[in-house]
Coordinates of C-alpha atoms in Angstrom, one line a residue:
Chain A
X1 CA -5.5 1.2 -46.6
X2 CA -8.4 0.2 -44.4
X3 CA -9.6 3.7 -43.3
X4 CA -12.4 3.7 -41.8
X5 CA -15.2 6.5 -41.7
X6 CA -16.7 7.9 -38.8
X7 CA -18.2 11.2 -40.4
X8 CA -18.6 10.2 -44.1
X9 CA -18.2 12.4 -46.7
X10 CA -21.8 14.5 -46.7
X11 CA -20.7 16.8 -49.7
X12 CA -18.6 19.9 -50.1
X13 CA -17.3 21.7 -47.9
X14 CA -18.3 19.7 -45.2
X15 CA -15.5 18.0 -43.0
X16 CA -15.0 14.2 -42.9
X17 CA -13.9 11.9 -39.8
X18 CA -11.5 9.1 -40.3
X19 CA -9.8 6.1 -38.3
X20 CA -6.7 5.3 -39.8
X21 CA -5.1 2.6 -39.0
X22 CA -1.2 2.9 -38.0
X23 CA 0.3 1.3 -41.3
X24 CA -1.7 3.6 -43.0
X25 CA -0.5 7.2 -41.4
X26 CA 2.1 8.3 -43.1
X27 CA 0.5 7.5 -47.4
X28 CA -2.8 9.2 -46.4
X29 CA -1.1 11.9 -44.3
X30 CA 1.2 12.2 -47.8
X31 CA -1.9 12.1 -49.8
X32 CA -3.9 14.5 -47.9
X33 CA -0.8 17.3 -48.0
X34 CA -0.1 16.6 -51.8
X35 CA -3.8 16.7 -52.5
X36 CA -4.0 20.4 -50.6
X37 CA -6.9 19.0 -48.3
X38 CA -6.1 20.1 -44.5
X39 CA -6.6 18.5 -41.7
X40 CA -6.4 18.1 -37.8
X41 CA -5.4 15.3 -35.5
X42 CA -9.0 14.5 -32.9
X43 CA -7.5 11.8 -31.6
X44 CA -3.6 10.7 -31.4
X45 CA -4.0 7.1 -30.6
X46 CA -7.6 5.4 -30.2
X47 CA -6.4 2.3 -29.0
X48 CA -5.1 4.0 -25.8
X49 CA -8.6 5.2 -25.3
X50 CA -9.9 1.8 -25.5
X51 CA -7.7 0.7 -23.5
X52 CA -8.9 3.4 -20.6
X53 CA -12.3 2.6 -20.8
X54 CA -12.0 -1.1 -20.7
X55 CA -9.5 -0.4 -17.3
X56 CA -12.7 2.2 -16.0
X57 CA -15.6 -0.3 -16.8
X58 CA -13.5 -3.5 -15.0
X59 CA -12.7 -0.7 -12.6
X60 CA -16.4 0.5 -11.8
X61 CA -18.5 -2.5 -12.4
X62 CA -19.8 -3.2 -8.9
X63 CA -22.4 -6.2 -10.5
X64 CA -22.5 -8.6 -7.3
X65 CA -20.5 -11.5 -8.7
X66 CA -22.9 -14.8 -8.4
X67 CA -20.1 -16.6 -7.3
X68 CA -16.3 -16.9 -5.4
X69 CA -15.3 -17.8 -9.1
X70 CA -16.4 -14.6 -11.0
X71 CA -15.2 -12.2 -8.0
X72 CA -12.8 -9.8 -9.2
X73 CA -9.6 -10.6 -6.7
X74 CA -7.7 -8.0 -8.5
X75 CA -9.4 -5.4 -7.3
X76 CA -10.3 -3.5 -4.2
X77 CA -13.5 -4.2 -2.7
X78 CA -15.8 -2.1 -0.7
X79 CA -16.7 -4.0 2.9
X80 CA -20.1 -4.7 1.5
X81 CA -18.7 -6.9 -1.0
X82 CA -16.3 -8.1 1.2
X83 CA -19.4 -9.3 3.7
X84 CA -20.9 -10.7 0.6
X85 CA -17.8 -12.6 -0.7
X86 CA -17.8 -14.6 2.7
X87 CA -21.4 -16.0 2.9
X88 CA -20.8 -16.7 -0.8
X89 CA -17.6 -19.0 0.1
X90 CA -19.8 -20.4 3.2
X91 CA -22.3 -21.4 1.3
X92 CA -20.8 -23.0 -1.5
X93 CA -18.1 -24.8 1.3
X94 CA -20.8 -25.4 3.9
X95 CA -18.4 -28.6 4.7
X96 CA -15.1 -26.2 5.1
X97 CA -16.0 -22.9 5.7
X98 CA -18.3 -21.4 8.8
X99 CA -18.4 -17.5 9.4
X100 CA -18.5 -16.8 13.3
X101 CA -19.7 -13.4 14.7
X102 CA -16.7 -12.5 17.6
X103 CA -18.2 -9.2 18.4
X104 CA -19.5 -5.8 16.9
X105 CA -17.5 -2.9 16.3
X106 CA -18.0 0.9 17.6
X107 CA -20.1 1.6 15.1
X108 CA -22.0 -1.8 15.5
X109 CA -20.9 -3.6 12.0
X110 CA -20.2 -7.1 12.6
X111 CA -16.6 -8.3 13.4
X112 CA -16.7 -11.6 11.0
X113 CA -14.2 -14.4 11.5
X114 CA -14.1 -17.5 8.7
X115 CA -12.9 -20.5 10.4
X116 CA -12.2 -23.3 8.0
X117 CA -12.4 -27.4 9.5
X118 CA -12.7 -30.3 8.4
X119 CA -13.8 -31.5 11.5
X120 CA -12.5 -32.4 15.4
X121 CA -13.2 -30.8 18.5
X122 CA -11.3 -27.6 19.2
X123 CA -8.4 -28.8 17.3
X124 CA -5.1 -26.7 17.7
X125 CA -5.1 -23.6 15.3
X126 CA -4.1 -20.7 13.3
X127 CA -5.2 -17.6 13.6
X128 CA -4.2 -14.9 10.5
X129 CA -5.9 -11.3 10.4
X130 CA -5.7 -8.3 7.8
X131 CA -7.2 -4.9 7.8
X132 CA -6.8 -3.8 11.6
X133 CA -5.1 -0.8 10.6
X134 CA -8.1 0.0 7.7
X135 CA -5.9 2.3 5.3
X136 CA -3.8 -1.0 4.6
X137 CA -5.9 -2.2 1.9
X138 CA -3.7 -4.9 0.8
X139 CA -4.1 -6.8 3.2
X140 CA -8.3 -7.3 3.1
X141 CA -7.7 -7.7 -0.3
X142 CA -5.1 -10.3 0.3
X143 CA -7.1 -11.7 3.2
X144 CA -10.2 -12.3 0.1
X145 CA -7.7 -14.1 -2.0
X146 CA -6.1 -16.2 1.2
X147 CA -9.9 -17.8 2.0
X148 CA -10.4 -18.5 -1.6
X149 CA -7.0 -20.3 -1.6
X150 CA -7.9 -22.2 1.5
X151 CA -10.8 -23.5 -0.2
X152 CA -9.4 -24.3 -3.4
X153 CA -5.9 -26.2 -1.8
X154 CA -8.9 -28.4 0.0
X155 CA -10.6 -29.1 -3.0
X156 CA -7.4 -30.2 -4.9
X157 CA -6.5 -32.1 -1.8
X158 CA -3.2 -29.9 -2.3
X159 CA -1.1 -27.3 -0.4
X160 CA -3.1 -26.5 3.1
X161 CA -5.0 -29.4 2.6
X162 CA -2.7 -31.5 4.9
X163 CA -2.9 -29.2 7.4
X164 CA -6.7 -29.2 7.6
X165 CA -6.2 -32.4 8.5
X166 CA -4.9 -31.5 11.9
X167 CA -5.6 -28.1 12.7
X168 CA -8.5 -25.5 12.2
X169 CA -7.7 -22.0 10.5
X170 CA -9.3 -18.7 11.5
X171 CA -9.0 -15.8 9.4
X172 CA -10.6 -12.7 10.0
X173 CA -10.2 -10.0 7.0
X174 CA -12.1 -6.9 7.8
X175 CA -10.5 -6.4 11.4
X176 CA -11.9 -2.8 11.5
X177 CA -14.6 -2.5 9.5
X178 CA -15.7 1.5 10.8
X179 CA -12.1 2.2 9.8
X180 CA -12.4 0.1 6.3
X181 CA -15.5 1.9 5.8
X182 CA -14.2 5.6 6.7
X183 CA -11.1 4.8 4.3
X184 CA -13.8 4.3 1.5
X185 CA -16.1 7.3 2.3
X186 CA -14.4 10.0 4.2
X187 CA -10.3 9.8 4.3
X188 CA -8.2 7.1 2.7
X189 CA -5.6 7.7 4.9
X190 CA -7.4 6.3 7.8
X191 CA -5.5 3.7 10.4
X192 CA -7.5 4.0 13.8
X193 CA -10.8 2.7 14.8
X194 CA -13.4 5.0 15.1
X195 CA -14.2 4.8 19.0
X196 CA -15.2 8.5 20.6
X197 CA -13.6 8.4 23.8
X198 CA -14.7 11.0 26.8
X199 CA -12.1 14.0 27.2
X200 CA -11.0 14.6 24.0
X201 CA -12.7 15.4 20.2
X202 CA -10.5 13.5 18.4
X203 CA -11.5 10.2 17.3
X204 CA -10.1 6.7 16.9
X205 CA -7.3 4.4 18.4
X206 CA -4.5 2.8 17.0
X207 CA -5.8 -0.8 17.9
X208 CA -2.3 -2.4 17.2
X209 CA -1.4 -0.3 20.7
X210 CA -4.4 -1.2 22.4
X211 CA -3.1 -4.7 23.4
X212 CA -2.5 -5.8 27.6
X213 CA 1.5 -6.2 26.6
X214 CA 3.0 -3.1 27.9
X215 CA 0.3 -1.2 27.3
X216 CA 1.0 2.7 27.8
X217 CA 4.9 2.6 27.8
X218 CA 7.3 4.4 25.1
X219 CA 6.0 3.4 21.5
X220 CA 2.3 4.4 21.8
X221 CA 1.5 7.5 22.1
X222 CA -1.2 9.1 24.9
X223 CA -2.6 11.8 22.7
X224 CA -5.5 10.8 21.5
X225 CA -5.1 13.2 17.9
X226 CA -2.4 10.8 17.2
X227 CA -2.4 7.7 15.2
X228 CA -0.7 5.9 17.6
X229 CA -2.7 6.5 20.5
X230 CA -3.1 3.3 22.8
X231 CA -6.7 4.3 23.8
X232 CA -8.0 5.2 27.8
X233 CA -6.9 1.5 28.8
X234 CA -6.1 -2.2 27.5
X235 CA -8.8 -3.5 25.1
X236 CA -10.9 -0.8 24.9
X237 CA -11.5 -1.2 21.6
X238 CA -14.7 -4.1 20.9
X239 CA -12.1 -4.8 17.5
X240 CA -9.3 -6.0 20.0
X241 CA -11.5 -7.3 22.8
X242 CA -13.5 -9.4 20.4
X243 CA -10.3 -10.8 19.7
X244 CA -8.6 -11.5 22.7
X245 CA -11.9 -13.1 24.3
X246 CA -11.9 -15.0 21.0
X247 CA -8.4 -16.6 21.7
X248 CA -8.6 -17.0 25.6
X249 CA -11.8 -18.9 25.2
X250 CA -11.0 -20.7 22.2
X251 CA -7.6 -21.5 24.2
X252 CA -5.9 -24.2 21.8
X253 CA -4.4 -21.3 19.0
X254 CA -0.6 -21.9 18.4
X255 CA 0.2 -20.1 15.1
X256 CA -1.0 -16.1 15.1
X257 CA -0.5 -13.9 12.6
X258 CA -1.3 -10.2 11.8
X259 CA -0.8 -8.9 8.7
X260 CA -0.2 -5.3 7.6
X261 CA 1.7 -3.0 5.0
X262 CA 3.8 -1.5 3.7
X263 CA 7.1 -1.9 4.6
X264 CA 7.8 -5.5 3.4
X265 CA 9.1 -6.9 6.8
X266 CA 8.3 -10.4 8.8
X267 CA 8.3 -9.6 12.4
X268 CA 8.0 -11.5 16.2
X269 CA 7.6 -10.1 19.5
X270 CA 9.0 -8.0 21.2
X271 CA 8.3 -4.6 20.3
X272 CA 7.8 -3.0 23.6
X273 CA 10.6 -4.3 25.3
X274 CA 14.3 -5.1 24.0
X275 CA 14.6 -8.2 25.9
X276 CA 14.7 -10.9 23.4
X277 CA 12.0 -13.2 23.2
X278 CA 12.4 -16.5 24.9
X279 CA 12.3 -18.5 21.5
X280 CA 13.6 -15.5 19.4
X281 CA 16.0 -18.1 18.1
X282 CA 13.5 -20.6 16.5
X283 CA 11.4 -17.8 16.0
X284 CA 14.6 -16.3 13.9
X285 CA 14.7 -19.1 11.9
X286 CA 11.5 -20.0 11.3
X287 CA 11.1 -16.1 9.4
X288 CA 14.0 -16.8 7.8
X289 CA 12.5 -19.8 6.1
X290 CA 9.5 -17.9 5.5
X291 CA 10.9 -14.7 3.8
X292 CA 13.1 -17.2 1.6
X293 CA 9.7 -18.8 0.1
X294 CA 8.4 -15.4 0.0
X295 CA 11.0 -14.3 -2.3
X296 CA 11.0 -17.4 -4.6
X297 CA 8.0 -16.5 -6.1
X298 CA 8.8 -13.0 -7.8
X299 CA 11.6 -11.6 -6.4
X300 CA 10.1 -9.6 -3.7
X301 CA 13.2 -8.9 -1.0
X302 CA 12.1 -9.1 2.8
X303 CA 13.6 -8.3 6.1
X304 CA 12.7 -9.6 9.4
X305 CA 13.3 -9.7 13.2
X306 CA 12.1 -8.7 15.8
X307 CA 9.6 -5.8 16.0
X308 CA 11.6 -3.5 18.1
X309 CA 15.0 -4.0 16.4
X310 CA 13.6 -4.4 12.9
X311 CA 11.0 -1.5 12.7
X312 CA 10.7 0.6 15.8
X313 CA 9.7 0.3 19.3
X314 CA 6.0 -0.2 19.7
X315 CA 3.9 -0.9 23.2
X316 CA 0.3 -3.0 23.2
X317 CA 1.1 -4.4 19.8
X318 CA -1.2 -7.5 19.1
X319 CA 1.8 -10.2 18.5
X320 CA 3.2 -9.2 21.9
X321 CA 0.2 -10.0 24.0
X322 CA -0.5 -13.0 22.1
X323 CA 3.0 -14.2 22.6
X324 CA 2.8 -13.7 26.1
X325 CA -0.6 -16.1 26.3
X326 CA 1.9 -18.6 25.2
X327 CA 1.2 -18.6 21.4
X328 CA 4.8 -19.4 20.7
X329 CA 4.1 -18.8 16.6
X330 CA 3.3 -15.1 16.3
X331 CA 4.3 -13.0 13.5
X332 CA 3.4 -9.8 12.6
X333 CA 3.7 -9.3 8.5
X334 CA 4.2 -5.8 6.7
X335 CA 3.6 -6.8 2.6
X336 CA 4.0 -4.4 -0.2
X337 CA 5.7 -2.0 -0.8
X338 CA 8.7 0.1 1.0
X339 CA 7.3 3.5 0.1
X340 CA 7.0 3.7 -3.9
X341 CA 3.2 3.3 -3.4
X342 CA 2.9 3.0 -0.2
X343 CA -0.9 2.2 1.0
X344 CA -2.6 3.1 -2.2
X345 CA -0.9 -0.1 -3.7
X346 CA -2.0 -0.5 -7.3
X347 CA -4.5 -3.0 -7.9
X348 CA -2.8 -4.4 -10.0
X349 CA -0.2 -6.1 -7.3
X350 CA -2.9 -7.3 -5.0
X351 CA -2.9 -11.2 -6.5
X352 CA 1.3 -11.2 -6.6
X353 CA 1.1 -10.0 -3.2
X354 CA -1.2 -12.4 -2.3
X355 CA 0.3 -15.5 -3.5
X356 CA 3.9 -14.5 -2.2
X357 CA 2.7 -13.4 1.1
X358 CA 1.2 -17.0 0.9
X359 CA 4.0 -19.2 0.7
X360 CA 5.6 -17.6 3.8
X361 CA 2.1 -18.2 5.7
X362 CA 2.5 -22.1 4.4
X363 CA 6.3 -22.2 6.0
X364 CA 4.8 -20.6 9.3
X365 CA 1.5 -23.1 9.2
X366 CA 3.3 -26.2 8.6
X367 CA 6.1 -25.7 11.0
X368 CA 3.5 -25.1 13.7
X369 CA 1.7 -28.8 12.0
X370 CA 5.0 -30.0 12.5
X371 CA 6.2 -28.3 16.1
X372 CA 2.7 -28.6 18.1
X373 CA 2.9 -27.7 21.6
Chain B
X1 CA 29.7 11.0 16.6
X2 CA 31.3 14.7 16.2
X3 CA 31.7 16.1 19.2
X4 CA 28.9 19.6 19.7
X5 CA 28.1 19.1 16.2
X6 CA 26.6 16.2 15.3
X7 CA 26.3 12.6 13.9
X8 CA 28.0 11.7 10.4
X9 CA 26.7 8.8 8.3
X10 CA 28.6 7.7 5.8
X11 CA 26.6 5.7 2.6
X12 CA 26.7 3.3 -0.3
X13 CA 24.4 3.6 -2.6
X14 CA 22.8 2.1 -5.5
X15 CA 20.1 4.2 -7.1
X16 CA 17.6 2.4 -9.6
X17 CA 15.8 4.1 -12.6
X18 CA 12.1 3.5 -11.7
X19 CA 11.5 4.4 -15.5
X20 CA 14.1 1.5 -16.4
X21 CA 14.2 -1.1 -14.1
X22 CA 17.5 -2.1 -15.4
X23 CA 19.4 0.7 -14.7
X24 CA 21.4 1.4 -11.7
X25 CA 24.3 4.1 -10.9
X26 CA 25.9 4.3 -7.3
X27 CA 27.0 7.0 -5.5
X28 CA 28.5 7.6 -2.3
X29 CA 26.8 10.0 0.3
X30 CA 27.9 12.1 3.7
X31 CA 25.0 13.1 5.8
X32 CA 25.5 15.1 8.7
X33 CA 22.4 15.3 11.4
X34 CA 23.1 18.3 13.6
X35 CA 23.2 17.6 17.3
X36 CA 19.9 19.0 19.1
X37 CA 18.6 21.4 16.6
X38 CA 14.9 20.2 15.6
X39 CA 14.3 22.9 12.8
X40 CA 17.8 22.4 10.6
X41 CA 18.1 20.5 7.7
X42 CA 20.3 17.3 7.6
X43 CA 23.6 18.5 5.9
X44 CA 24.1 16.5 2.7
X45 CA 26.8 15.5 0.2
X46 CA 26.4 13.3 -2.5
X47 CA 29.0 12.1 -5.4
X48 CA 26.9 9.7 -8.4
X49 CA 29.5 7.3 -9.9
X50 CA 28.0 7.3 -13.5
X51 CA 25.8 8.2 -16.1
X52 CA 22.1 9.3 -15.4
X53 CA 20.1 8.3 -18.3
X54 CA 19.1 11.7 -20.8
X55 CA 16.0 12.2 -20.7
X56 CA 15.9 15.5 -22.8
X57 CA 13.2 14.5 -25.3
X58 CA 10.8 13.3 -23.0
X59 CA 11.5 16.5 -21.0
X60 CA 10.9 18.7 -24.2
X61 CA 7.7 17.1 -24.9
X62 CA 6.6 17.5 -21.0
X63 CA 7.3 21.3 -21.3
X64 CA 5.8 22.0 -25.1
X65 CA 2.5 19.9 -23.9
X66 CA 2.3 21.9 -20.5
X67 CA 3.0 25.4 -22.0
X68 CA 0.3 24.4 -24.8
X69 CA -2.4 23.7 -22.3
X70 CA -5.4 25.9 -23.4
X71 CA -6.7 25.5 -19.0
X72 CA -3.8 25.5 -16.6
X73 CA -3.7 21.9 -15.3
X74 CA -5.5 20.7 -12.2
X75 CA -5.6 17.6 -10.5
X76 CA -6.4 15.5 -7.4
X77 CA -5.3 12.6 -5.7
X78 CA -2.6 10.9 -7.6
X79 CA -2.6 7.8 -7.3
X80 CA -6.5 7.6 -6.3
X81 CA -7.3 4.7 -3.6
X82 CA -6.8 2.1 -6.1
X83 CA -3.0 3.1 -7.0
X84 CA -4.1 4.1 -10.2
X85 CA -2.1 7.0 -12.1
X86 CA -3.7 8.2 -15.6
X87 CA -0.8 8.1 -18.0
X88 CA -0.8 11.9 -18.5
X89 CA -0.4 12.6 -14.9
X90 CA 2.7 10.4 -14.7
X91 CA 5.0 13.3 -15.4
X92 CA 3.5 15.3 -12.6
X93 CA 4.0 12.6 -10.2
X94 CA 7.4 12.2 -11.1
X95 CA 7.5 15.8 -10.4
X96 CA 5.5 15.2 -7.1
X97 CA 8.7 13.2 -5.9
X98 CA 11.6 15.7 -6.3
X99 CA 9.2 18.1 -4.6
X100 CA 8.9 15.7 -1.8
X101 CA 12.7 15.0 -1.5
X102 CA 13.5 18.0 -0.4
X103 CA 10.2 18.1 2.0
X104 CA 11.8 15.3 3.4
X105 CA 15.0 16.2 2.9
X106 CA 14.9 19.9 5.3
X107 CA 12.3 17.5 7.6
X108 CA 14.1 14.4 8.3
X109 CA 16.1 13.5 11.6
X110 CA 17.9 10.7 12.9
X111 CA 14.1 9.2 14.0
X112 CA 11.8 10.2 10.8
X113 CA 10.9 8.3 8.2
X114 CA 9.2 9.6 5.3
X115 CA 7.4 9.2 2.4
X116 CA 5.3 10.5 -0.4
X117 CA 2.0 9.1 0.6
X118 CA -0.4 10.6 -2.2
X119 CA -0.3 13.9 -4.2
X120 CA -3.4 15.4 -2.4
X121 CA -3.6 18.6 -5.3
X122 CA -1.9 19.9 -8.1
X123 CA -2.4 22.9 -9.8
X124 CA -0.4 24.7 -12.5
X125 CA 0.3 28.4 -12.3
X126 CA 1.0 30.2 -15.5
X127 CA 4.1 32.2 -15.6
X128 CA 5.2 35.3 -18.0
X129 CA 8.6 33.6 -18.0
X130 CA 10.1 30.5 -19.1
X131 CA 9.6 28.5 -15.9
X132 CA 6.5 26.1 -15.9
X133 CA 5.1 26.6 -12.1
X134 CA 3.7 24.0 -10.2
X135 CA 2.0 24.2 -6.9
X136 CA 1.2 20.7 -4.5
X137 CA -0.3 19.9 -1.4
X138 CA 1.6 16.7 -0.8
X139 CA 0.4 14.0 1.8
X140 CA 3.9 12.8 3.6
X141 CA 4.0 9.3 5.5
X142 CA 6.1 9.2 8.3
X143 CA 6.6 5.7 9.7
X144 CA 7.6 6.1 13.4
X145 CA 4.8 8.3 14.0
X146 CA 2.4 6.9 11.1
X147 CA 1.3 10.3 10.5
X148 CA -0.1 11.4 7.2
X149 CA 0.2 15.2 6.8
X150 CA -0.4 17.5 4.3
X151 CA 2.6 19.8 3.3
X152 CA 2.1 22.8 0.3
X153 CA 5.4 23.1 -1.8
X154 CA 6.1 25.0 -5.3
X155 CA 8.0 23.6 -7.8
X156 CA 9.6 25.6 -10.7
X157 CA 10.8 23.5 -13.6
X158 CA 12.4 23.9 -17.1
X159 CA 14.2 21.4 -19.6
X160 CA 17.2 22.8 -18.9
X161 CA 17.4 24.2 -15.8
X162 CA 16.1 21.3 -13.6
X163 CA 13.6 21.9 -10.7
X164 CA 13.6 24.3 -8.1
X165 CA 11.9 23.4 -5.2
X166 CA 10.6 25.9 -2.4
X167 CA 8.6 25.2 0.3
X168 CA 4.8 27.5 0.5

């Protein structure tokens, strides 16, 4: 019968703890009733409690992996580790990958950008962000898993690695670290930055209004309590500035891409305005492809458009002023879900969303490769 | 468009079991926004073509475990920052989103929408009668906006009876 003794038998009248295994329930349960001995259930199923504990130690093990290879990409990572996990990849890519300071945030915490090259001189590039709105978490997370990718397509001379051949890609994952950081200590909920502007007691602005592309008109909001508030004027946030010095100086970008959730959506510019985007049609297209490879991997249904037609209007958003520089290719992602989980995404659908999410970035990278301007 | 009244949508729909991924009844639906009005309900009419899947032992074993509970039952933050839901709460969050229908439901316009962000707090009230008595504070999401906001709702609930919602 296999039973197995966690209190022995000690002598009588003292009580007796046993495991039993599930084959062996009902003849000892029968046993114990015909023999007249009583007893009570402690525990209805033990392998569900190992189960829990196992999920709680993965769960709470914060050991500083020693490497990009033991880091735990199915989970969610505090910015600490997130800092960590990119001079780990540096340094063990020191060929591929460099990290570049663009800026510091409100709260001075370094606004980190991985570029990966495999050589050249300002060679035409992609830019692809997550986290700017911090309560999106995954997108950092995905943002992790998209540098490790990068690395590994180049070290299997597969996927990307033909377009690292050409062109330089920029990713920057923690686009507003004293939001990211808030989310994990004070409110989950958390989109904003954390800037204190004069006038009001409220804090934070929506940085994805804060852009010079319509700034102010409907779809921001001027309240500064609001989660949409566009901030006192255009790039008032260091989070945004640092990026839109980054890509006037840098000047040869021709793929952008900002990635949020939920709302599982592929969107272009416009979102302040309903006039159609010069190249809406390619643009159009171009999604369409993208949302198809998206779906080929597990299903995952998409929709996409413009911003303003697809989603709702929105003023100062950061695909609309980089269209405007000229950056034909910009996109604006919204990954999982549409509502069932919302932004506290299980962990559990971090990698999937990951590696779906990626195949619609390939489409977008290689028809850039393939349509340089 | 209905002249002084309102605007009508009419609707498809396909409903999926979450519980039973497979499963899927339509129904047809009439909603009817009132014109102007900001603090009256949507007016709703739905007809399901179909079978909803029974669900009365589950339901009976629900109520028996939450009458039996020695401490009424307490508990934040479902699902906690990772998207985690202990197994035993699952009931309760399943609870969490008929409460938050009809939130949304007496909330919505033509220009919201919500939904269920995160139960922020649950706490069961004991009753003398046969109703078990849920109170929430539920964090709603509302996308045009992209505020998160707390709303406190009571839910009444029995195996046979169904919930009743009501808003604190």
């Amino acid at each position: 019968i296999q039973l197995d003794f966690w209190l022995a038998p000690r002598g009588l009248g003292l009580p007796v703890d046993i495991r039993v295994p599930f084959p062996s329930l009902q003849a000892v349960k029968v046993h114990l009733e015909a023999s007249g001995v009583s007893y009570s259930i402690m525990i209805e199923d033990v392998q569900a409690l190992l189960d829990e504990e196992q999920m709680e130690m993965l769960r709470s093990s914060r050991q500083v992996p020693l490497d990009t290879d033991t880091f735990n990409y199915e989970a969610y990572h505090t910015i600490d580790e997130i800092y960590s996990f990119l001079d780990l990849l540096v340094a063990e890519n020191p060929n591929l990958v460099s990290k570049l300071e663009i800026g510091r945030s409100t709260e001075d915490r370094p606004l980190y950008v991985l570029k990966f090259s495999t050589g050249g001189t300002n060679r035409p590039a992609i830019w692809i962000d997550t986290g700017i709105h911090s309560r999106e978490w995954v997108t950092q997370a995905s943002g992790v898993w998209f540098a490790k990718k990068i690395v590994q397509d180049h070290a299997n001379n597969e996927g990307v690695a033909s377009i690292l051949e050409t062109m330089d890609i920029f990713l920057e994952i923690v686009t507003n670290p004293d939001g990211f950081a808030f989310t994990h200590t004070k409110n989950r909920m958390w989109r904003k930055t954390r800037s204190k502007h004069s006038g009001s007691i409220c804090v934070g602005v929506d940085p994805n209004r804060n852009w010079d592309a319509g700034f102010g008109d409907a779809g921001a909001s001027g309240n500064p309590c609001t989660e949409t508030y566009h901030g006192p004027y255009p790039n008032s946030e260091p989070e945004v500035k640092s990026i839109v010095d980054f890509v006037k100086s840098h000047g040869n970008i021709k793929a952008f891409i900002s990635i949020h959730s939920y709302s599982q959506l592929l969107l272009y510019p416009y979102g302040y305005t309903e006039t159609p985007a010069p190249d809406q049609q390619e643009l159009d297209e171009v999604s369409a492809k993208a949302v198809a490879a998206l779906s080929s991997l597990y299903g995952t249904k998409f929709k996409y458009g413009s911003i303003i037609t697809t989603i709702y209007r929105a003023s100062g958003s950061t695909v609309d002023w980089t269209y405007n520089q000229g950056i034909k290719y910009s996109f604006t992602f919204e990954l999982r879900d549409t509502g069932r989980y919302g932004f506290l995404l299980p962990a559990k659908q971090i990698v999937p969303t990951a590696e779906e999410t990626w195949l619609a970035l390939k489409v977008i990278m290689e028809h850039t490769r393939d349509n340089l301007y | 468009d209905i002249d002084d009244v309102g605007h009508k949508y009419y609707l498809e729909l396909e409903l999926e079991d979450v519980l039973d991924k497979d499963r899927t009844v339509s129904c047809t639906a009439e909603v009817l926004y009132p014109l102007g009005s900001k603090t009256s309900a949507p007016d709703v009419q739905v007809t399901v073509q179909g079978e909803l899947r029974s669900t009365e032992e589950a339901d009976q074993e629900f109520y028996n475990q939450m009458r039996s509970l020695e401490k009424e039952l307490e508990a934040e933050n479902i699902p906690d920052s990772h998207g985690n839901i202990p197994p035993e709460l699952e009931p309760i969050h399943l609870l969490a989103w008929v409460a938050s229908g009809f939130l949304i439901w007496q909330n919505s316009t033509e220009n919201t929408k919500f939904h269920l962000a995160q139960v922020k707090r649950v706490k069961q009230v004991k009753r003398s009668d046969e109703d078990l008595q849920f109170d929430y504070v539920l964090l709603l999401h509302e996308m045009v906006s992209q505020e998160v906001l707390p709303w406190e709702v009571t839910v009444l609930w029995h195996p046979q009876n169904g919930a009743r919602v009501s808003q604190s």
